[in-house]
Every structure is written in structure tokens, then in C-alpha cells.
Amino acid sequence: MTEAAELPPAPEEARAVFGEFFPEAVRYAELLADAGVKRGLIGPREVPRLWERHLLNCAVLSEVVPQGVTVCDVGSGAGLPGIPLALVRRDLKITLLEPLLRRTTFLQEAVELLGLDHVTVVRGRAEEVLGKLQPVHVVTARAVAPLDRLAGWGVPLLRPYGEMLALKGDTADEELVTAKTALAKLGVVKTSVLQVGEGLVDPLSTVVRVEVGESPGGVRFAAKRAKAARVGRTRRRR
């Protein structure tokens, strides 16, 4: 059995990013390095680079998230990017959406431990909660799937004129080109690739921004949403 890697001390940049919630960020890093590894949510080799590669890389996403909006973190896993974002942005209402029970159990424990009253954990797949969750202003995701597939899950959860922010690597531009047709069918009207975290992370975090018009998910998903809403109203009347 491999010995668990030791969590390094938080870098100075972490104090700048998390501010008054730096102690909570340290607690979350310790939780990931311990329970997160034991439960198979992150690999033991990730522990030495938890701060730079995971927590800071995700927290700087806050630079491009508007004030006071609702957010759904799709395929939240161990809470990345949703929990670092929640630590630095108390003005947001965040839903961590994750289908696997062991992960949602971990997420709920983390949310309670860190006192994140503005965060809700929901177990389910994006396609299952369509019409059950209130549409959100922003969908976030990290390392979940290629962009075309990810957009198929995330974009239908948006409100009209909302946006999906996906943390990606070097393949961001290439994925945008490949996903162009799929994105157009989903009602996407604008795409861009942003670099965030100047002076805080190296390399900079790459974010693909996908903006929708008045029909998030396109015509097909508008029909699905309407049907889900009708079913919901019928159930409430019973």
C-alpha cells in the first residue's frame, strides 16, 4: 500500500485569493488530502499539488462570475470548482450537482464542515434534474467531459441569456472548433476563451465561456422543460 503524500503548506497566493476564508480553504484542502484520497475522489499523486492545480486554479474562476447570481456546478465530484468558488464568493447561490452517492456524501460533509450556507448539494445527472432545478444564471464545470458533450448537459440548465464557464486546459480552442455545430444547436450565441488568475496561478487558468440566447438548449430542450414543468404542476396539485 502506497504511503499517502503529505499536503504541502498553503502558498502565499492562497491567502490573497481566499482572504478571510483562508482557514476554511485550509480545512477543505486537508479534507481532500485525507478523506478525499481514502474515498477515491482524488488520486494520492494530486495531494502535493492540491493548492496550485486544484484549489487556486478553481477559485480564480470567480474573476469571471457575475455578482449575486445562481450557479450550478455540474459533475461536481470532490467539489471542484464549486467549493473553492463558494469560499471566495458568498454572494452566489451555488448548487453542487453530482450523480454518485459517495461523492454527494463527501460534498455534504464538506459543505457542513465549512459552513457554506449558500451551497446546496443535489444528487443526480444534469439530464435528470432538467425541469426540477430552477434554471441558473451560470453553469460551471471542470474536467467533466469534452466540450460538446458537457454543453449538452450544462447548457439546458441555464436561464435565458445565461452562460456556461468550463475550466479547460490547452485543448480549449480546439474543443471549441470541434463543438461548434453542437453548440449552435443548443442555442449558444457566443463563445470565448479567457485566461484568469494573473499573478495568482501559473499557468493561468483557461476558461471556455459559452453564452446562450433566449432558448438555452435549443428547441428540443425547451419542449422538455415545458413538459417537466407541467408534470411538476400536476404533482403539486395532487
PDB file of C-alpha atoms in Angstrom:
ATOM      1  CA  MET A   1       0.000   0.000   0.000  1.00  0.00           C
ATOM      2  CA  THR A   2       1.448   3.409  -1.020  1.00  0.00           C
ATOM      3  CA  GLU A   3       2.021   5.878   1.756  1.00  0.00           C
ATOM      4  CA  ALA A   4      -0.239   8.912   1.470  1.00  0.00           C
ATOM      5  CA  ALA A   5       1.525  12.003   0.178  1.00  0.00           C
ATOM      6  CA  GLU A   6       1.768  14.939   2.554  1.00  0.00           C
ATOM      7  CA  LEU A   7      -0.225  18.090   1.931  1.00  0.00           C
ATOM      8  CA  PRO A   8       2.241  20.978   1.491  1.00  0.00           C
ATOM      9  CA  PRO A   9       1.707  24.271   3.342  1.00  0.00           C
ATOM     10  CA  ALA A  10      -0.606  26.743   1.610  1.00  0.00           C
ATOM     11  CA  PRO A  11       1.240  29.142  -0.702  1.00  0.00           C
ATOM     12  CA  GLU A  12       1.062  32.900  -0.050  1.00  0.00           C
ATOM     13  CA  GLU A  13      -1.220  33.300  -3.080  1.00  0.00           C
ATOM     14  CA  ALA A  14      -3.865  31.266  -1.239  1.00  0.00           C
ATOM     15  CA  ARG A  15      -4.118  33.949   1.452  1.00  0.00           C
ATOM     16  CA  ALA A  16      -4.629  36.595  -1.213  1.00  0.00           C
ATOM     17  CA  VAL A  17      -7.287  34.552  -3.051  1.00  0.00           C
ATOM     18  CA  PHE A  18      -9.310  33.255  -0.092  1.00  0.00           C
ATOM     19  CA  GLY A  19      -8.896  36.275   2.185  1.00  0.00           C
ATOM     20  CA  GLU A  20     -10.854  35.956   5.425  1.00  0.00           C
ATOM     21  CA  PHE A  21     -11.926  32.447   4.407  1.00  0.00           C
ATOM     22  CA  PHE A  22      -8.342  31.191   4.157  1.00  0.00           C
ATOM     23  CA  PRO A  23      -8.761  28.962   7.286  1.00  0.00           C
ATOM     24  CA  GLU A  24     -11.779  27.272   5.635  1.00  0.00           C
ATOM     25  CA  ALA A  25      -9.745  26.764   2.451  1.00  0.00           C
ATOM     26  CA  VAL A  26      -7.026  25.043   4.522  1.00  0.00           C
ATOM     27  CA  ARG A  27      -9.693  22.806   6.120  1.00  0.00           C
ATOM     28  CA  TYR A  28     -11.020  21.872   2.687  1.00  0.00           C
ATOM     29  CA  ALA A  29      -7.503  21.094   1.406  1.00  0.00           C
ATOM     30  CA  GLU A  30      -6.932  18.852   4.452  1.00  0.00           C
ATOM     31  CA  LEU A  31     -10.269  17.110   3.852  1.00  0.00           C
ATOM     32  CA  LEU A  32      -9.366  16.434   0.208  1.00  0.00           C
ATOM     33  CA  ALA A  33      -5.913  15.155   1.172  1.00  0.00           C
ATOM     34  CA  ASP A  34      -7.390  12.783   3.763  1.00  0.00           C
ATOM     35  CA  ALA A  35     -10.999  11.651   3.166  1.00  0.00           C
ATOM     36  CA  GLY A  36     -10.864  12.694  -0.499  1.00  0.00           C
ATOM     37  CA  VAL A  37      -7.994  10.292  -1.176  1.00  0.00           C
ATOM     38  CA  LYS A  38      -9.314   7.482   1.054  1.00  0.00           C
ATOM     39  CA  ARG A  39     -12.694   7.554  -0.699  1.00  0.00           C
ATOM     40  CA  GLY A  40     -11.152   7.663  -4.157  1.00  0.00           C
ATOM     41  CA  LEU A  41     -12.331  11.170  -5.027  1.00  0.00           C
ATOM     42  CA  ILE A  42      -8.830  12.347  -5.894  1.00  0.00           C
ATOM     43  CA  GLY A  43      -5.648  10.414  -6.578  1.00  0.00           C
ATOM     44  CA  PRO A  44      -2.863  10.386  -3.942  1.00  0.00           C
ATOM     45  CA  ARG A  45      -0.457  11.897  -6.505  1.00  0.00           C
ATOM     46  CA  GLU A  46      -2.617  15.026  -6.598  1.00  0.00           C
ATOM     47  CA  VAL A  47      -2.043  15.837  -2.905  1.00  0.00           C
ATOM     48  CA  PRO A  48       1.335  17.642  -3.338  1.00  0.00           C
ATOM     49  CA  ARG A  49      -0.239  19.926  -5.972  1.00  0.00           C
ATOM     50  CA  LEU A  50      -3.664  20.363  -4.384  1.00  0.00           C
ATOM     51  CA  TRP A  51      -3.228  24.088  -3.822  1.00  0.00           C
ATOM     52  CA  GLU A  52      -1.826  25.167  -7.183  1.00  0.00           C
ATOM     53  CA  ARG A  53      -3.525  22.713  -9.512  1.00  0.00           C
ATOM     54  CA  HIS A  54      -6.903  22.394  -7.809  1.00  0.00           C
ATOM     55  CA  LEU A  55      -7.934  24.949  -5.180  1.00  0.00           C
ATOM     56  CA  LEU A  56      -6.334  28.085  -6.630  1.00  0.00           C
ATOM     57  CA  ASN A  57      -6.954  27.012 -10.211  1.00  0.00           C
ATOM     58  CA  CYS A  58     -10.676  26.775  -9.393  1.00  0.00           C
ATOM     59  CA  ALA A  59     -11.002  29.766  -7.055  1.00  0.00           C
ATOM     60  CA  VAL A  60      -9.776  32.247  -9.685  1.00  0.00           C
ATOM     61  CA  LEU A  61     -12.824  31.325 -11.775  1.00  0.00           C
ATOM     62  CA  SER A  62     -14.568  33.881  -9.520  1.00  0.00           C
ATOM     63  CA  GLU A  63     -12.979  36.633 -11.647  1.00  0.00           C
ATOM     64  CA  VAL A  64     -15.487  35.958 -14.441  1.00  0.00           C
ATOM     65  CA  VAL A  65     -18.605  35.039 -12.438  1.00  0.00           C
ATOM     66  CA  PRO A  66     -21.080  37.964 -12.170  1.00  0.00           C
ATOM     67  CA  GLN A  67     -22.208  39.280  -8.770  1.00  0.00           C
ATOM     68  CA  GLY A  68     -25.172  37.755  -6.926  1.00  0.00           C
ATOM     69  CA  VAL A  69     -26.101  35.064  -9.465  1.00  0.00           C
ATOM     70  CA  THR A  70     -27.219  31.438  -9.175  1.00  0.00           C
ATOM     71  CA  VAL A  71     -24.656  28.791 -10.136  1.00  0.00           C
ATOM     72  CA  CYS A  72     -24.863  25.062 -10.833  1.00  0.00           C
ATOM     73  CA  ASP A  73     -21.575  23.131 -10.691  1.00  0.00           C
ATOM     74  CA  VAL A  74     -22.172  20.135 -12.991  1.00  0.00           C
ATOM     75  CA  GLY A  75     -20.377  16.881 -12.176  1.00  0.00           C
ATOM     76  CA  SER A  76     -19.006  18.476  -9.024  1.00  0.00           C
ATOM     77  CA  GLY A  77     -17.062  15.367  -7.919  1.00  0.00           C
ATOM     78  CA  ALA A  78     -14.961  16.384  -4.924  1.00  0.00           C
ATOM     79  CA  GLY A  79     -16.359  19.931  -5.132  1.00  0.00           C
ATOM     80  CA  LEU A  80     -14.132  21.387  -7.832  1.00  0.00           C
ATOM     81  CA  PRO A  81     -14.649  24.151  -8.868  1.00  0.00           C
ATOM     82  CA  GLY A  82     -17.837  24.672  -6.820  1.00  0.00           C
ATOM     83  CA  ILE A  83     -16.423  24.685  -3.286  1.00  0.00           C
ATOM     84  CA  PRO A  84     -13.390  26.972  -3.898  1.00  0.00           C
ATOM     85  CA  LEU A  85     -15.768  29.320  -5.741  1.00  0.00           C
ATOM     86  CA  ALA A  86     -18.194  29.211  -2.806  1.00  0.00           C
ATOM     87  CA  LEU A  87     -15.378  30.034  -0.359  1.00  0.00           C
ATOM     88  CA  VAL A  88     -14.451  33.248  -2.154  1.00  0.00           C
ATOM     89  CA  ARG A  89     -17.939  34.301  -3.260  1.00  0.00           C
ATOM     90  CA  ARG A  90     -20.563  34.404  -0.515  1.00  0.00           C
ATOM     91  CA  ASP A  91     -22.807  36.456  -2.809  1.00  0.00           C
ATOM     92  CA  LEU A  92     -23.559  33.417  -5.001  1.00  0.00           C
ATOM     93  CA  LYS A  93     -26.206  30.714  -4.588  1.00  0.00           C
ATOM     94  CA  ILE A  94     -24.443  27.515  -5.642  1.00  0.00           C
ATOM     95  CA  THR A  95     -25.790  24.022  -6.373  1.00  0.00           C
ATOM     96  CA  LEU A  96     -23.266  21.169  -6.457  1.00  0.00           C
ATOM     97  CA  LEU A  97     -24.741  18.590  -8.851  1.00  0.00           C
ATOM     98  CA  GLU A  98     -23.238  15.107  -8.723  1.00  0.00           C
ATOM     99  CA  PRO A  99     -24.755  11.691  -9.582  1.00  0.00           C
ATOM    100  CA  LEU A 100     -22.643   9.411  -7.349  1.00  0.00           C
ATOM    101  CA  LEU A 101     -23.748   8.812  -3.752  1.00  0.00           C
ATOM    102  CA  ARG A 102     -20.235   8.538  -2.238  1.00  0.00           C
ATOM    103  CA  ARG A 103     -19.362  11.891  -3.783  1.00  0.00           C
ATOM    104  CA  THR A 104     -22.553  13.655  -2.700  1.00  0.00           C
ATOM    105  CA  THR A 105     -21.988  12.305   0.828  1.00  0.00           C
ATOM    106  CA  PHE A 106     -18.498  13.825   0.810  1.00  0.00           C
ATOM    107  CA  LEU A 107     -19.807  17.108  -0.630  1.00  0.00           C
ATOM    108  CA  GLN A 108     -22.497  17.386   2.050  1.00  0.00           C
ATOM    109  CA  GLU A 109     -19.915  16.771   4.777  1.00  0.00           C
ATOM    110  CA  ALA A 110     -17.612  19.408   3.272  1.00  0.00           C
ATOM    111  CA  VAL A 111     -20.402  21.987   2.965  1.00  0.00           C
ATOM    112  CA  GLU A 112     -21.383  21.482   6.623  1.00  0.00           C
ATOM    113  CA  LEU A 113     -17.772  21.487   7.878  1.00  0.00           C
ATOM    114  CA  LEU A 114     -17.009  24.736   6.050  1.00  0.00           C
ATOM    115  CA  GLY A 115     -20.272  26.472   6.987  1.00  0.00           C
ATOM    116  CA  LEU A 116     -21.284  27.104   3.371  1.00  0.00           C
ATOM    117  CA  ASP A 117     -24.918  28.080   3.933  1.00  0.00           C
ATOM    118  CA  HIS A 118     -25.212  29.381   0.371  1.00  0.00           C
ATOM    119  CA  VAL A 119     -24.421  25.953  -1.124  1.00  0.00           C
ATOM    120  CA  THR A 120     -26.832  23.070  -1.799  1.00  0.00           C
ATOM    121  CA  VAL A 121     -25.825  19.523  -2.747  1.00  0.00           C
ATOM    122  CA  VAL A 122     -28.085  17.695  -5.216  1.00  0.00           C
ATOM    123  CA  ARG A 123     -27.617  14.095  -6.293  1.00  0.00           C
ATOM    124  CA  GLY A 124     -28.449  13.459  -9.932  1.00  0.00           C
ATOM    125  CA  ARG A 125     -27.384  13.792 -13.538  1.00  0.00           C
ATOM    126  CA  ALA A 126     -27.922  17.056 -15.404  1.00  0.00           C
ATOM    127  CA  GLU A 127     -30.413  15.446 -17.783  1.00  0.00           C
ATOM    128  CA  GLU A 128     -32.414  14.039 -14.838  1.00  0.00           C
ATOM    129  CA  VAL A 129     -32.810  17.351 -12.987  1.00  0.00           C
ATOM    130  CA  LEU A 130     -33.892  19.342 -16.038  1.00  0.00           C
ATOM    131  CA  GLY A 131     -37.197  20.997 -15.140  1.00  0.00           C
ATOM    132  CA  LYS A 132     -36.774  20.085 -11.449  1.00  0.00           C
ATOM    133  CA  LEU A 133     -33.993  22.546 -10.621  1.00  0.00           C
ATOM    134  CA  GLN A 134     -34.669  26.222 -11.184  1.00  0.00           C
ATOM    135  CA  PRO A 135     -32.697  27.394 -14.248  1.00  0.00           C
ATOM    136  CA  VAL A 136     -29.476  29.164 -13.219  1.00  0.00           C
ATOM    137  CA  HIS A 137     -27.508  32.174 -14.458  1.00  0.00           C
ATOM    138  CA  VAL A 138     -24.196  30.271 -14.619  1.00  0.00           C
ATOM    139  CA  VAL A 139     -23.180  26.631 -15.044  1.00  0.00           C
ATOM    140  CA  THR A 140     -19.618  25.696 -14.050  1.00  0.00           C
ATOM    141  CA  ALA A 141     -17.668  22.523 -14.768  1.00  0.00           C
ATOM    142  CA  ARG A 142     -14.133  21.191 -14.670  1.00  0.00           C
ATOM    143  CA  ALA A 143     -12.650  18.105 -16.313  1.00  0.00           C
ATOM    144  CA  VAL A 144     -16.076  16.531 -16.746  1.00  0.00           C
ATOM    145  CA  ALA A 145     -16.207  15.751 -20.495  1.00  0.00           C
ATOM    146  CA  PRO A 146     -15.327  17.127 -23.943  1.00  0.00           C
ATOM    147  CA  LEU A 147     -17.000  20.482 -24.572  1.00  0.00           C
ATOM    148  CA  ASP A 148     -19.715  19.286 -26.975  1.00  0.00           C
ATOM    149  CA  ARG A 149     -20.909  16.629 -24.507  1.00  0.00           C
ATOM    150  CA  LEU A 150     -20.511  18.918 -21.499  1.00  0.00           C
ATOM    151  CA  ALA A 151     -22.589  21.628 -23.187  1.00  0.00           C
ATOM    152  CA  GLY A 152     -25.332  19.078 -23.879  1.00  0.00           C
ATOM    153  CA  TRP A 153     -25.618  18.539 -20.117  1.00  0.00           C
ATOM    154  CA  GLY A 154     -24.954  22.030 -18.813  1.00  0.00           C
ATOM    155  CA  VAL A 155     -26.492  24.486 -21.292  1.00  0.00           C
ATOM    156  CA  PRO A 156     -30.124  23.274 -20.840  1.00  0.00           C
ATOM    157  CA  LEU A 157     -29.849  24.104 -17.114  1.00  0.00           C
ATOM    158  CA  LEU A 158     -29.293  27.794 -17.872  1.00  0.00           C
ATOM    159  CA  ARG A 159     -31.734  30.668 -17.780  1.00  0.00           C
ATOM    160  CA  PRO A 160     -32.179  32.649 -20.995  1.00  0.00           C
ATOM    161  CA  TYR A 161     -29.011  34.705 -21.635  1.00  0.00           C
ATOM    162  CA  GLY A 162     -27.057  32.646 -19.096  1.00  0.00           C
ATOM    163  CA  GLU A 163     -23.547  31.279 -19.549  1.00  0.00           C
ATOM    164  CA  MET A 164     -21.525  28.125 -19.002  1.00  0.00           C
ATOM    165  CA  LEU A 165     -17.964  28.536 -17.686  1.00  0.00           C
ATOM    166  CA  ALA A 166     -15.845  25.437 -18.217  1.00  0.00           C
ATOM    167  CA  LEU A 167     -12.306  25.167 -16.853  1.00  0.00           C
ATOM    168  CA  LYS A 168     -10.255  23.605 -19.627  1.00  0.00           C
ATOM    169  CA  GLY A 169      -6.599  23.027 -20.494  1.00  0.00           C
ATOM    170  CA  ASP A 170      -4.528  23.564 -23.630  1.00  0.00           C
ATOM    171  CA  THR A 171      -7.198  21.992 -25.842  1.00  0.00           C
ATOM    172  CA  ALA A 172      -9.755  24.771 -25.220  1.00  0.00           C
ATOM    173  CA  ASP A 173      -9.566  26.374 -28.671  1.00  0.00           C
ATOM    174  CA  GLU A 174      -9.541  23.007 -30.413  1.00  0.00           C
ATOM    175  CA  GLU A 175     -12.593  21.824 -28.419  1.00  0.00           C
ATOM    176  CA  LEU A 176     -14.491  24.994 -29.348  1.00  0.00           C
ATOM    177  CA  VAL A 177     -13.908  24.338 -33.047  1.00  0.00           C
ATOM    178  CA  THR A 178     -14.992  20.681 -32.714  1.00  0.00           C
ATOM    179  CA  ALA A 179     -18.104  21.615 -30.715  1.00  0.00           C
ATOM    180  CA  LYS A 180     -19.222  24.485 -32.980  1.00  0.00           C
ATOM    181  CA  THR A 181     -22.178  22.680 -34.619  1.00  0.00           C
ATOM    182  CA  ALA A 182     -23.356  21.085 -31.355  1.00  0.00           C
ATOM    183  CA  LEU A 183     -23.214  24.445 -29.570  1.00  0.00           C
ATOM    184  CA  ALA A 184     -25.250  26.182 -32.266  1.00  0.00           C
ATOM    185  CA  LYS A 185     -27.997  23.536 -31.917  1.00  0.00           C
ATOM    186  CA  LEU A 186     -28.036  24.179 -28.164  1.00  0.00           C
ATOM    187  CA  GLY A 187     -28.908  27.849 -28.622  1.00  0.00           C
ATOM    188  CA  VAL A 188     -25.378  29.147 -27.991  1.00  0.00           C
ATOM    189  CA  VAL A 189     -24.882  32.627 -29.459  1.00  0.00           C
ATOM    190  CA  LYS A 190     -21.323  33.473 -28.385  1.00  0.00           C
ATOM    191  CA  THR A 191     -18.173  31.661 -27.247  1.00  0.00           C
ATOM    192  CA  SER A 192     -14.800  32.852 -25.966  1.00  0.00           C
ATOM    193  CA  VAL A 193     -11.644  31.561 -24.278  1.00  0.00           C
ATOM    194  CA  LEU A 194     -10.489  33.503 -21.207  1.00  0.00           C
ATOM    195  CA  GLN A 195      -7.335  33.392 -19.090  1.00  0.00           C
ATOM    196  CA  VAL A 196      -7.821  34.111 -15.379  1.00  0.00           C
ATOM    197  CA  GLY A 197      -5.652  34.223 -12.256  1.00  0.00           C
ATOM    198  CA  GLU A 198      -2.988  36.712 -13.370  1.00  0.00           C
ATOM    199  CA  GLY A 199      -0.360  36.979 -10.619  1.00  0.00           C
ATOM    200  CA  LEU A 200      -2.028  34.160  -8.639  1.00  0.00           C
ATOM    201  CA  VAL A 201      -1.670  30.939 -10.636  1.00  0.00           C
ATOM    202  CA  ASP A 202       0.972  29.752 -13.067  1.00  0.00           C
ATOM    203  CA  PRO A 203      -0.002  28.676 -15.652  1.00  0.00           C
ATOM    204  CA  LEU A 204      -3.118  30.826 -15.840  1.00  0.00           C
ATOM    205  CA  SER A 205      -6.474  29.036 -15.632  1.00  0.00           C
ATOM    206  CA  THR A 206      -8.181  28.662 -19.005  1.00  0.00           C
ATOM    207  CA  VAL A 207     -11.944  29.141 -19.078  1.00  0.00           C
ATOM    208  CA  VAL A 208     -14.250  28.472 -22.019  1.00  0.00           C
ATOM    209  CA  ARG A 209     -17.255  30.803 -21.833  1.00  0.00           C
ATOM    210  CA  VAL A 210     -20.378  29.689 -23.682  1.00  0.00           C
ATOM    211  CA  GLU A 211     -23.232  32.214 -23.761  1.00  0.00           C
ATOM    212  CA  VAL A 212     -26.815  31.384 -24.717  1.00  0.00           C
ATOM    213  CA  GLY A 213     -29.667  33.428 -26.144  1.00  0.00           C
ATOM    214  CA  GLU A 214     -33.332  33.199 -25.222  1.00  0.00           C
ATOM    215  CA  SER A 215     -33.563  29.403 -25.756  1.00  0.00           C
ATOM    216  CA  PRO A 216     -30.917  27.608 -23.649  1.00  0.00           C
ATOM    217  CA  GLY A 217     -30.550  24.080 -25.003  1.00  0.00           C
ATOM    218  CA  GLY A 218     -32.406  24.924 -28.215  1.00  0.00           C
ATOM    219  CA  VAL A 219     -35.915  23.936 -29.270  1.00  0.00           C
ATOM    220  CA  ARG A 220     -35.686  20.295 -28.135  1.00  0.00           C
ATOM    221  CA  PHE A 221     -34.831  21.219 -24.550  1.00  0.00           C
ATOM    222  CA  ALA A 222     -37.423  23.989 -24.426  1.00  0.00           C
ATOM    223  CA  ALA A 223     -40.059  21.284 -25.054  1.00  0.00           C
ATOM    224  CA  LYS A 224     -38.514  19.034 -22.381  1.00  0.00           C
ATOM    225  CA  ARG A 225     -38.511  21.860 -19.834  1.00  0.00           C
ATOM    226  CA  ALA A 226     -42.127  22.730 -20.580  1.00  0.00           C
ATOM    227  CA  LYS A 227     -43.153  19.079 -20.185  1.00  0.00           C
ATOM    228  CA  ALA A 228     -41.237  18.744 -16.867  1.00  0.00           C
ATOM    229  CA  ALA A 229     -42.885  21.941 -15.581  1.00  0.00           C
ATOM    230  CA  ARG A 230     -46.362  20.607 -16.478  1.00  0.00           C
ATOM    231  CA  VAL A 231     -45.649  17.311 -14.704  1.00  0.00           C
ATOM    232  CA  GLY A 232     -44.411  19.257 -11.641  1.00  0.00           C
ATOM    233  CA  ARG A 233     -47.574  21.380 -11.521  1.00  0.00           C
ATOM    234  CA  THR A 234     -49.779  18.274 -11.814  1.00  0.00           C
ATOM    235  CA  ARG A 235     -47.936  16.587  -8.937  1.00  0.00           C
ATOM    236  CA  ARG A 236     -48.231  19.655  -6.730  1.00  0.00           C
ATOM    237  CA  ARG A 237     -52.000  19.799  -7.297  1.00  0.00           C
ATOM    238  CA  ARG A 238     -52.493  16.201  -6.171  1.00  0.00           C
TER     239      ARG A 238
END
